[in-house]
Coordinates of C-alpha atoms in Angstrom, one line a residue:
X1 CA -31.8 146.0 -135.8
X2 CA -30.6 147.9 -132.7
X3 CA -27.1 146.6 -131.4
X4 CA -27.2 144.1 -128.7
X5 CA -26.2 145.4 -125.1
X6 CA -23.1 144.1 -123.6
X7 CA -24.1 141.9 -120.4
X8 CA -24.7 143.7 -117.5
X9 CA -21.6 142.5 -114.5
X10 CA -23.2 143.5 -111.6
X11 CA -24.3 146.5 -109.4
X12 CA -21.1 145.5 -107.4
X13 CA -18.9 146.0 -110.3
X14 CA -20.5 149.0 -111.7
X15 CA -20.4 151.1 -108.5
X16 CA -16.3 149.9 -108.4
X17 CA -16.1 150.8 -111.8
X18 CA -17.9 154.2 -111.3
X19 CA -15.1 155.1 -108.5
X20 CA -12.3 153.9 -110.5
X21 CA -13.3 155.8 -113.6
X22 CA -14.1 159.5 -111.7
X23 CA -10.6 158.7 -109.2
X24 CA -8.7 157.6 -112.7
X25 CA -9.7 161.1 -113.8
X26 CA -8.2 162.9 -110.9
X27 CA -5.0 160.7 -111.4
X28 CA -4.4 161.7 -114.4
X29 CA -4.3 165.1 -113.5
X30 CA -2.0 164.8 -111.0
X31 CA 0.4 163.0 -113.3
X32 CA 0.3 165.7 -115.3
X33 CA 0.7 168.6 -113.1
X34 CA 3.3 167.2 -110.5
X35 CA 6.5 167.5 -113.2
X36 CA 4.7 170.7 -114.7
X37 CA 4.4 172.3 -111.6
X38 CA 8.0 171.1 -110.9
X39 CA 9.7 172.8 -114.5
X40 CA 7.5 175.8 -114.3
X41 CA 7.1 177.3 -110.9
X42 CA 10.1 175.4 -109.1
X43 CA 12.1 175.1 -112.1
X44 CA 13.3 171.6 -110.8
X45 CA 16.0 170.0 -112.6
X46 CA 15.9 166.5 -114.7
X47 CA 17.7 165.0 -111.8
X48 CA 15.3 166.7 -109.6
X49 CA 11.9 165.2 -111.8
X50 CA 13.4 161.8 -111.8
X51 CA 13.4 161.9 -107.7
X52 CA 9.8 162.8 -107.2
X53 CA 9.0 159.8 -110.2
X54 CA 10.8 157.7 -108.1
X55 CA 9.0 158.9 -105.3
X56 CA 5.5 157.7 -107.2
X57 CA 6.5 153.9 -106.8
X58 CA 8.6 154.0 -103.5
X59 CA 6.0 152.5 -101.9
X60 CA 6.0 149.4 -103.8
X61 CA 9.2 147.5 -102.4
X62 CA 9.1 149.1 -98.7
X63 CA 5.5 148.2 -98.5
X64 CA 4.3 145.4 -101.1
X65 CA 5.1 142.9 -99.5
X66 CA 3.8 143.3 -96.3
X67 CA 0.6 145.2 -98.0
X68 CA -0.6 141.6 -99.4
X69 CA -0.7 140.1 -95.8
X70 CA -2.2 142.6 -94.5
X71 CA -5.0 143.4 -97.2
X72 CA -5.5 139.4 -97.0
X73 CA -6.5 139.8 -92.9
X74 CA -8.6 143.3 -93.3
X75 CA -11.9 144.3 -94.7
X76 CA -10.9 144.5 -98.3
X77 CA -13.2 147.0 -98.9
X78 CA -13.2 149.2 -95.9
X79 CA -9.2 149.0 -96.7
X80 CA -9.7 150.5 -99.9
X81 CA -11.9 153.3 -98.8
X82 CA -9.4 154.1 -95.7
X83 CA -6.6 154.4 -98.8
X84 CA -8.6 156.5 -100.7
X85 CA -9.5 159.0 -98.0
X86 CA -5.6 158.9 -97.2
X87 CA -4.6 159.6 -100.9
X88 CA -7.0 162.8 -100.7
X89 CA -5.5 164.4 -97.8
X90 CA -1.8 163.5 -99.3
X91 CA -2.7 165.1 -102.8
X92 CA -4.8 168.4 -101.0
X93 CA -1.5 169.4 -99.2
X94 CA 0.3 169.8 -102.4
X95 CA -2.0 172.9 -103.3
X96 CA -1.7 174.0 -100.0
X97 CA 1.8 174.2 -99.6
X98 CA 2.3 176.2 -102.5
X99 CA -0.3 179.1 -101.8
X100 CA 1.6 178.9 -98.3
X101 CA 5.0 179.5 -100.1
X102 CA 6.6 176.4 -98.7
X103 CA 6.0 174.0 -101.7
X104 CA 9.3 172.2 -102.1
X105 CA 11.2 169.2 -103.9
X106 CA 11.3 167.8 -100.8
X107 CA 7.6 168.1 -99.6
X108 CA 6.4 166.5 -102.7
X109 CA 8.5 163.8 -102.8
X110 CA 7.0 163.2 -99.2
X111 CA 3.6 163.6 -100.5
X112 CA 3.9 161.8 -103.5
X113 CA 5.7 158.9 -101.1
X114 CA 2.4 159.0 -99.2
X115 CA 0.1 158.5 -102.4
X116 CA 2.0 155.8 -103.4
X117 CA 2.0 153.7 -100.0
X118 CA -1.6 154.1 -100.4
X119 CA -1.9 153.5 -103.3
X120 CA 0.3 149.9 -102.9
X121 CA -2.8 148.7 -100.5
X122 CA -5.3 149.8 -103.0
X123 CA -3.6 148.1 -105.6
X124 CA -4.0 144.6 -103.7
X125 CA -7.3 145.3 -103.0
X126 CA -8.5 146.1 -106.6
X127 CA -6.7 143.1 -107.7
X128 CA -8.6 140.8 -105.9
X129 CA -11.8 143.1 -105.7
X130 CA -12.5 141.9 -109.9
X131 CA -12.4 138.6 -109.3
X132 CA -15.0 138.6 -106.4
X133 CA -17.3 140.5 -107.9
X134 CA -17.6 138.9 -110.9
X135 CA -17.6 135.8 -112.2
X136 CA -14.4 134.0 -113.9
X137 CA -16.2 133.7 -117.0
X138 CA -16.5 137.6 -117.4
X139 CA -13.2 138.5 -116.1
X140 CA -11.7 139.4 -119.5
X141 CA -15.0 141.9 -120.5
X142 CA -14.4 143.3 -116.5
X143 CA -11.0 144.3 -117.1
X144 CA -11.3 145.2 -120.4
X145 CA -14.3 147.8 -119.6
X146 CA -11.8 149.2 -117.1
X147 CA -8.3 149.6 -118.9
X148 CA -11.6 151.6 -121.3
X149 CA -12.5 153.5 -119.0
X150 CA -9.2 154.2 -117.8
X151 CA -8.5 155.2 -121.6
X152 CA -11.2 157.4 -122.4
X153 CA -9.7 159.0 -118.8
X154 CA -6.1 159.1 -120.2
X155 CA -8.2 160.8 -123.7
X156 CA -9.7 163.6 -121.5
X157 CA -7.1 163.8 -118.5
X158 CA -4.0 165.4 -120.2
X159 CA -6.2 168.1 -121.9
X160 CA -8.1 168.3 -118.7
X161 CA -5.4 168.5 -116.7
X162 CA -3.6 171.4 -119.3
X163 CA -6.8 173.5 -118.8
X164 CA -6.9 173.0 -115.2
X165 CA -3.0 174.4 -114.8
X166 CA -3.3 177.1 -117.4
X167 CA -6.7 178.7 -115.7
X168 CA -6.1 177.7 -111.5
X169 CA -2.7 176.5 -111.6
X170 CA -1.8 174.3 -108.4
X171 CA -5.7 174.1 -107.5
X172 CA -6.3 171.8 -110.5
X173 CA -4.8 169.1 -107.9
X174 CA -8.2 169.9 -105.8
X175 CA -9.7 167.2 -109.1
X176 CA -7.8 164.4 -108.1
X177 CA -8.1 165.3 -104.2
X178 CA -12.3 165.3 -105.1
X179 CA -11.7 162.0 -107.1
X180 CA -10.6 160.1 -104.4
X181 CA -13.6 161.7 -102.5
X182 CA -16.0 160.4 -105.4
X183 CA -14.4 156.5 -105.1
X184 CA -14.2 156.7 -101.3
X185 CA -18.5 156.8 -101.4
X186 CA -18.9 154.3 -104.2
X187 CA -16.8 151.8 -102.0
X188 CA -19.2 152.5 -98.7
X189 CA -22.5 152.0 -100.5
X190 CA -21.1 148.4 -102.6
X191 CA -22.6 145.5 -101.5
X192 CA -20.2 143.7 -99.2
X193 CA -17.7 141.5 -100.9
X194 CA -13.5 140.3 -100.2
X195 CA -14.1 138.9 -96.6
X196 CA -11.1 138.4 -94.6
X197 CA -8.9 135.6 -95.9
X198 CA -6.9 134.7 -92.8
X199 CA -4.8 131.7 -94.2
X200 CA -2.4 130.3 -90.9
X201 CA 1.4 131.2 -90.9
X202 CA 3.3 133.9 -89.8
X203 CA 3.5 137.2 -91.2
X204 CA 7.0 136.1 -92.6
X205 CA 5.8 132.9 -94.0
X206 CA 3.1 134.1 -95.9
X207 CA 5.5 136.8 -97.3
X208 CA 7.5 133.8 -98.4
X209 CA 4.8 131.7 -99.4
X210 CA 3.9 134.8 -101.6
X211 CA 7.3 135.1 -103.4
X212 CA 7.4 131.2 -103.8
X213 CA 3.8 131.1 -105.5
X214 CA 5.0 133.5 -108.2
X215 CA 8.3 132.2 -108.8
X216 CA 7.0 128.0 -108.9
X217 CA 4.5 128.5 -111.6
X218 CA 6.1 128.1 -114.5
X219 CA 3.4 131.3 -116.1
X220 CA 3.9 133.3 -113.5
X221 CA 7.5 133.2 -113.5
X222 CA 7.6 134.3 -117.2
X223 CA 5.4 137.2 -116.4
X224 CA 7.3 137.9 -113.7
X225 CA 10.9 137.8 -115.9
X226 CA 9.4 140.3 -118.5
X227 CA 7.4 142.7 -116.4
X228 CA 10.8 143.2 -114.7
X229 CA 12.3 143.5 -117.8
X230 CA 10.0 145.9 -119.0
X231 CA 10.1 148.4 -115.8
X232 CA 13.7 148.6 -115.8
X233 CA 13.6 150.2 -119.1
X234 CA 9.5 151.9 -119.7
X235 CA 9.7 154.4 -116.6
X236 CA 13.2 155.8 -118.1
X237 CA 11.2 156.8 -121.3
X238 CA 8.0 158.2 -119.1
X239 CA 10.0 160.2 -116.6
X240 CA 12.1 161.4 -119.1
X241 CA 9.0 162.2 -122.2
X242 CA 7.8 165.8 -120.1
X243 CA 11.5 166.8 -120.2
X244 CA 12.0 166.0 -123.4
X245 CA 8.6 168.1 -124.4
X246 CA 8.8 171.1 -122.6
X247 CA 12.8 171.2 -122.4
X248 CA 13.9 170.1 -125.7
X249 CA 11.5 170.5 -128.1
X250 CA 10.1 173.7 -126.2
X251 CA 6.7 172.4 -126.7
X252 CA 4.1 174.5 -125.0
X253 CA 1.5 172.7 -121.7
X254 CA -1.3 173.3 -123.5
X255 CA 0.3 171.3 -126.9
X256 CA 1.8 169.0 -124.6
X257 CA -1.6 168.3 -122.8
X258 CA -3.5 167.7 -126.4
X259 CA -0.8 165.9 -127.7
X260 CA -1.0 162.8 -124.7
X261 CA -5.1 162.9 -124.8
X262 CA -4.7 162.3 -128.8
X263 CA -2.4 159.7 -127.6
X264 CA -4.4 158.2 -125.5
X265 CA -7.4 157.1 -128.0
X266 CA -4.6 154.5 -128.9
X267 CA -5.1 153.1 -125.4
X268 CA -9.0 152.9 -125.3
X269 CA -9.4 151.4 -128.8
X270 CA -6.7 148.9 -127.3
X271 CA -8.9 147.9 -124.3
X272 CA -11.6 147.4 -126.8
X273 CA -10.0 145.2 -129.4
X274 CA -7.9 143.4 -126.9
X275 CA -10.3 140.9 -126.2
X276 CA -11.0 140.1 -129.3
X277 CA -7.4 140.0 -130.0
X278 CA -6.9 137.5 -127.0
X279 CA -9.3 135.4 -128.5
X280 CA -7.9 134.9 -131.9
X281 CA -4.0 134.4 -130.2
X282 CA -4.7 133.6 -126.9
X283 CA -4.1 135.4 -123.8
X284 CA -0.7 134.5 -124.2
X285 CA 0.8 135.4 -127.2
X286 CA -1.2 138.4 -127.3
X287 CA 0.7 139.6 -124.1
X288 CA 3.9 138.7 -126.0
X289 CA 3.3 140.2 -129.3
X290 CA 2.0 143.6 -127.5
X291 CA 5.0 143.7 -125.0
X292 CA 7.4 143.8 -128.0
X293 CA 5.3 146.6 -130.0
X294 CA 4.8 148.8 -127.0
X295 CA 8.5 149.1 -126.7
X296 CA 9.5 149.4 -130.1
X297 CA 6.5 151.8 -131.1
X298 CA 8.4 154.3 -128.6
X299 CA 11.1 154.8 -130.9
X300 CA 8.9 157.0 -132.8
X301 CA 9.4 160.4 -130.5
X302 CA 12.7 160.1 -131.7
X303 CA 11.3 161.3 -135.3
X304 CA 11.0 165.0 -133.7
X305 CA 12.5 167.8 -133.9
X306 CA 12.4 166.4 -137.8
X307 CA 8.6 166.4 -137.8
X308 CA 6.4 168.9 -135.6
X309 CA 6.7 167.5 -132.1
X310 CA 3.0 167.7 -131.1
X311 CA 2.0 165.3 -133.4
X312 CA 5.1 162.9 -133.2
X313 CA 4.1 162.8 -129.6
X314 CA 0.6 162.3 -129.8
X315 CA 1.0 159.3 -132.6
X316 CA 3.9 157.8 -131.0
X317 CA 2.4 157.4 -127.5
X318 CA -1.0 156.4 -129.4
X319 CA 0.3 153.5 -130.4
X320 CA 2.2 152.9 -126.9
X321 CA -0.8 153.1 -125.0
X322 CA -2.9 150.4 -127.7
X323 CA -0.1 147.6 -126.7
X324 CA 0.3 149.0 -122.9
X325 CA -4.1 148.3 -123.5
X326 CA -3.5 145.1 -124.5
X327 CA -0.5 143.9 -122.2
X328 CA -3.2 145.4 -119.2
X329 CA -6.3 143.4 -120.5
X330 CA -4.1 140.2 -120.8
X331 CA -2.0 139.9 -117.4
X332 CA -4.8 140.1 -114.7
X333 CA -6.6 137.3 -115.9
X334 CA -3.7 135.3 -116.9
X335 CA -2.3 135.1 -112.9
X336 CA -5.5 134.9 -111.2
X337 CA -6.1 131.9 -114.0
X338 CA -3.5 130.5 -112.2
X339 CA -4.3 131.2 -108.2
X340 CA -7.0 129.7 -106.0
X341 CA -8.8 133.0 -103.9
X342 CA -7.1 132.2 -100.4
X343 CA -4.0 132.8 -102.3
X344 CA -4.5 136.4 -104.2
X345 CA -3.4 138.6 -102.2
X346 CA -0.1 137.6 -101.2
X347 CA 0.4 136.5 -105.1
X348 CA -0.6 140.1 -106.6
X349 CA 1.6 141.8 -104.0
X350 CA 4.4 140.0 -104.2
X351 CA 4.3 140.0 -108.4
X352 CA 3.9 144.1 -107.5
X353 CA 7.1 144.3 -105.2
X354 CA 9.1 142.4 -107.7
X355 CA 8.0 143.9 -111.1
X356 CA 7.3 147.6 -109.8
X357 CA 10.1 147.5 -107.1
X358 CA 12.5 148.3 -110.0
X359 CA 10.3 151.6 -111.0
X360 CA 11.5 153.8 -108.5
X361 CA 15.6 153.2 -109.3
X362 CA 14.9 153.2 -113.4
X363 CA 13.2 156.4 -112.9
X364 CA 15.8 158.0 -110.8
X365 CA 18.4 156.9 -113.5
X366 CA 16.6 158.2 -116.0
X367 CA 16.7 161.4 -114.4
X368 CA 20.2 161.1 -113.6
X369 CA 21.4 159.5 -116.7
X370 CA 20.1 162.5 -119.2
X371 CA 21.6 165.6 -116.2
X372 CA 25.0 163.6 -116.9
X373 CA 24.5 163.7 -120.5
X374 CA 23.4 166.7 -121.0
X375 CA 26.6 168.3 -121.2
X376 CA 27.9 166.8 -123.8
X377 CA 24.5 166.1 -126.2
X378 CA 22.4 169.1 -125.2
X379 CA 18.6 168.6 -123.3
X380 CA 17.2 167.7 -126.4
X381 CA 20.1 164.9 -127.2
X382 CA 20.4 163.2 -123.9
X383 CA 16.6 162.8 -123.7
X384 CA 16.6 161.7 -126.7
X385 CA 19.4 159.4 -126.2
X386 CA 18.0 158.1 -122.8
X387 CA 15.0 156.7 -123.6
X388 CA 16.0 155.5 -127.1
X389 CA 18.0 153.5 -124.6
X390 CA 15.2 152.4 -121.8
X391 CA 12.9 151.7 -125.0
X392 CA 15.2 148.5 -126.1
X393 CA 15.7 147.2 -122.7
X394 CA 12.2 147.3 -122.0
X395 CA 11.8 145.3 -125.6
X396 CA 13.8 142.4 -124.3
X397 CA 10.4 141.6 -122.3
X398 CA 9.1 139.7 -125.8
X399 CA 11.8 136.5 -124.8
X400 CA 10.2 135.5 -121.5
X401 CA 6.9 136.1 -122.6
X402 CA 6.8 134.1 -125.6
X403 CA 7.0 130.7 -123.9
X404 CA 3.4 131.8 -121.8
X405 CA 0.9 130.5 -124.5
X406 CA 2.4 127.0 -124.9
X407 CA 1.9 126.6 -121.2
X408 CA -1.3 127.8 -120.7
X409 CA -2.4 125.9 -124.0
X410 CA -0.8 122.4 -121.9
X411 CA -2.8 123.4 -118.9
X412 CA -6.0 123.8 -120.5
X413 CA -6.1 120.1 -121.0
X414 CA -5.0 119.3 -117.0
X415 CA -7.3 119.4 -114.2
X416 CA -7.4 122.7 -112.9
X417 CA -6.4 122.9 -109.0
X418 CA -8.5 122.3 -105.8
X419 CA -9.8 125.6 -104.5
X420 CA -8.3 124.8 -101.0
X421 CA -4.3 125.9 -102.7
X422 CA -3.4 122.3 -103.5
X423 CA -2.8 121.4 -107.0
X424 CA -4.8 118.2 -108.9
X425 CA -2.3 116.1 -107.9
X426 CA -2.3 116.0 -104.2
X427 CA 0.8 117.5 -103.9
X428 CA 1.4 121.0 -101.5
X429 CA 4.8 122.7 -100.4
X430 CA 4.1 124.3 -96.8
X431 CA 0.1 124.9 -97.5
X432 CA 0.9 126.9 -100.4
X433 CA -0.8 126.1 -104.2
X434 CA 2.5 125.7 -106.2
X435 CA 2.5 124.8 -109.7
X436 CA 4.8 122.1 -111.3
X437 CA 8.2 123.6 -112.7
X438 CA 9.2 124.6 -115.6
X439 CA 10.6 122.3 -118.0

């Protein structure tokens, strides 16, 4: 008996999911090239890596807020397209710059700034571009075929990306520049969806109303407590894991590249147990239980030098990437659960500015933190000291999270709320859908 196809979810969805898998590609590329282009040919220091991570979520408190407003009153689609096209010319000049001898610190932390602004009204758009292209009942299997695609990406990226550098150096960034290309097209020939949600009230008070609607759910605001927690802590250990590699363990790119696509099976069989997980637990506890193991599972790097470092690396951040699967699958559908449409974009942008506004200063003190240690502990010890460090902060994200299931468990015996914002019982603070508060 031949297996059973999974249900199709759309020709909208597939061409979306097409672009995001070919651009997801070229990302990770670039994510692997940008600090290995910054060790090995401008022999950037720590400090100087952590800058141009920071850099990569600047973007996200100068811009989220105002990026949900905005995305809400433009073509949602033709808005993701324009970012797309702008992410390619940002990434193309990198490449460029470097065969002109002029590649600097400074010029990437400008183009990497650019990406990342982009990238922040992308973001907005793809957060609301699931839900209206497919239907609520299928929004788990959407997002869990794309945190798989995204996987098998992350699988084949890092070694992609490793070849790419060792054969054509800096031109492997010409991938993610095509990428971009690749998702640009996908968005023009999608059938049109996302129409302009022009809801009345200043710019200012729809920022507000944005920050409010996070904040007086009582799930929301958990979210929001421990993917806070989380990014002050998680980026420290990521900005500081290539340093740690190629600095203090001496591993080679090539190593390095095969050791984070072995590590990155982890994440796809994630995306496709997590629903099935979610089921059993509940959306949830799931997203509890897995923020709490994708912290703690970190501590494993610290088993190398002991143990060969490509494989400590490549089974440590397996196991990073299943949870960081699972915590993906489980928040999208668990805030727009909670959201009528009108309401999405100023909701997903403001969670953004809140949650990834603390990227940018926990990667630059992860830089900072392990040049200042470095004296005294050596490369290898303040790395390894440093994210040991952002690995139990970001832990702490389990005690929010834990009081999400009971309340979604008490909701799923309420009404649910009126489409127009206003919750079942009548009640609505300045045309905004707020939930009650938390006991």
């Amino acid at each position: 008996m031949k297996p059973r196809r999974p249900a199709p979810l759309g020709r909208g969805f597939d061409l979306f999911w097409a672009g995001q898998t070919v651009s997801t590609v070229g990302d990770r590329v670039t994510l692997f090239v940008v600090p290995t282009l910054m060790i090995f040919a401008l022999h950037a220091s720590a400090l100087q890596v952590g800058v141009v991570a920071m850099a990569q979520y600047l973007g996200i408190p100068l811009l989220g807020p105002v990026a949900g407003v905005l995305v809400d009153r433009w073509d949602k689609r033709w808005t993701m397209l324009a970012c797309d096209l702008i992410r390619l010319a940002a990434v193309a000049v990198i490449p460029l710059a470097y065969w002109q001898d002029f590649l600097s610190t400074p010029l990437l932390f400008a183009c990497v700034a650019v990406i990342s602004g982009a990238t922040i009204f992308f973001n907005v758009g793809y957060l609301v571009a699931v839900p209206a292209v497919v239907p609520e009942k299928d929004l788990v299997r959407a997002y869990s075929r794309l945190e798989g695609s995204g996987s098998v990406c992350e699988v084949a990226g890092p070694s992609i990306a490793a070849g790419l550098y060792s054969a054509f150096g800096v031109a492997a960034l010409l991938v993610d520049a095509a990428s971009y290309l690749v998702s640009a097209v996908c968005f023009r020939f999608m059938p049109p969806w996302g129409e302009r949600t022009v809801v009345p009230g200043s710019i200012g008070e729809r920022l507000t109303a944005g920050f409010r609607l996070n904040w007086a759910d009582p799930v929301l605001r958990r979210v929001v407590v421990a993917a806070v927690t989380l990014n002050c802590g998680g980026p420290v250990f990521v900005t500081v894991l290539p340093v740690l590699a190629y600095r203090g363990l001496g591993v080679s790119v090539g190593v390095f590249g095969a050791a984070m696509s072995v590590a990155a099976v982890g994440a796809l069989v994630g995306a496709v147990v997590a629903p099935r997980i979610s089921e059993r637990l509940g959306l949830g506890r799931t997203l509890a239980w897995a923020l709490l193991l994708h912290c703690l599972v970190g501590l494993g790097v610290l088993a190398a030098p002991a143990l060969p470092a490509g494989p400590v690396i490549a089974v440590t951040m397996g196991c990073y990437g299943f949870f960081m699967s699972c915590i993906n699958v489980c928040s999208a559908p668990t805030r727009q659960s909670r959201m009528s449409a009108q309401h999405q974009g100023v909701m997903h942008a403001a969670f953004r500015t809140v949650t990834w506004g603390v990227i940018p200063l926990a990667a630059l003190v992860g830089g900072v933190a392990v040049s200042l240690l470095t004296g005294p502990l050596g490369i290898l010890g303040a790395a390894r000291a440093v994210m040991a460090g952002g690995t139990l902060l970001a832990a702490l994200s389990f005690v929010p999270a834990l009081g999400i299931q009971p309340l979604l468990d008490a909701a799923a015996r309420e009404p649910k709320p009126r489409t127009d914002g206003t919750p079942a019982d009548g009640t609505a603070t300045d045309g905004t859908a707020l939930a009650e508060s938390a006991p």
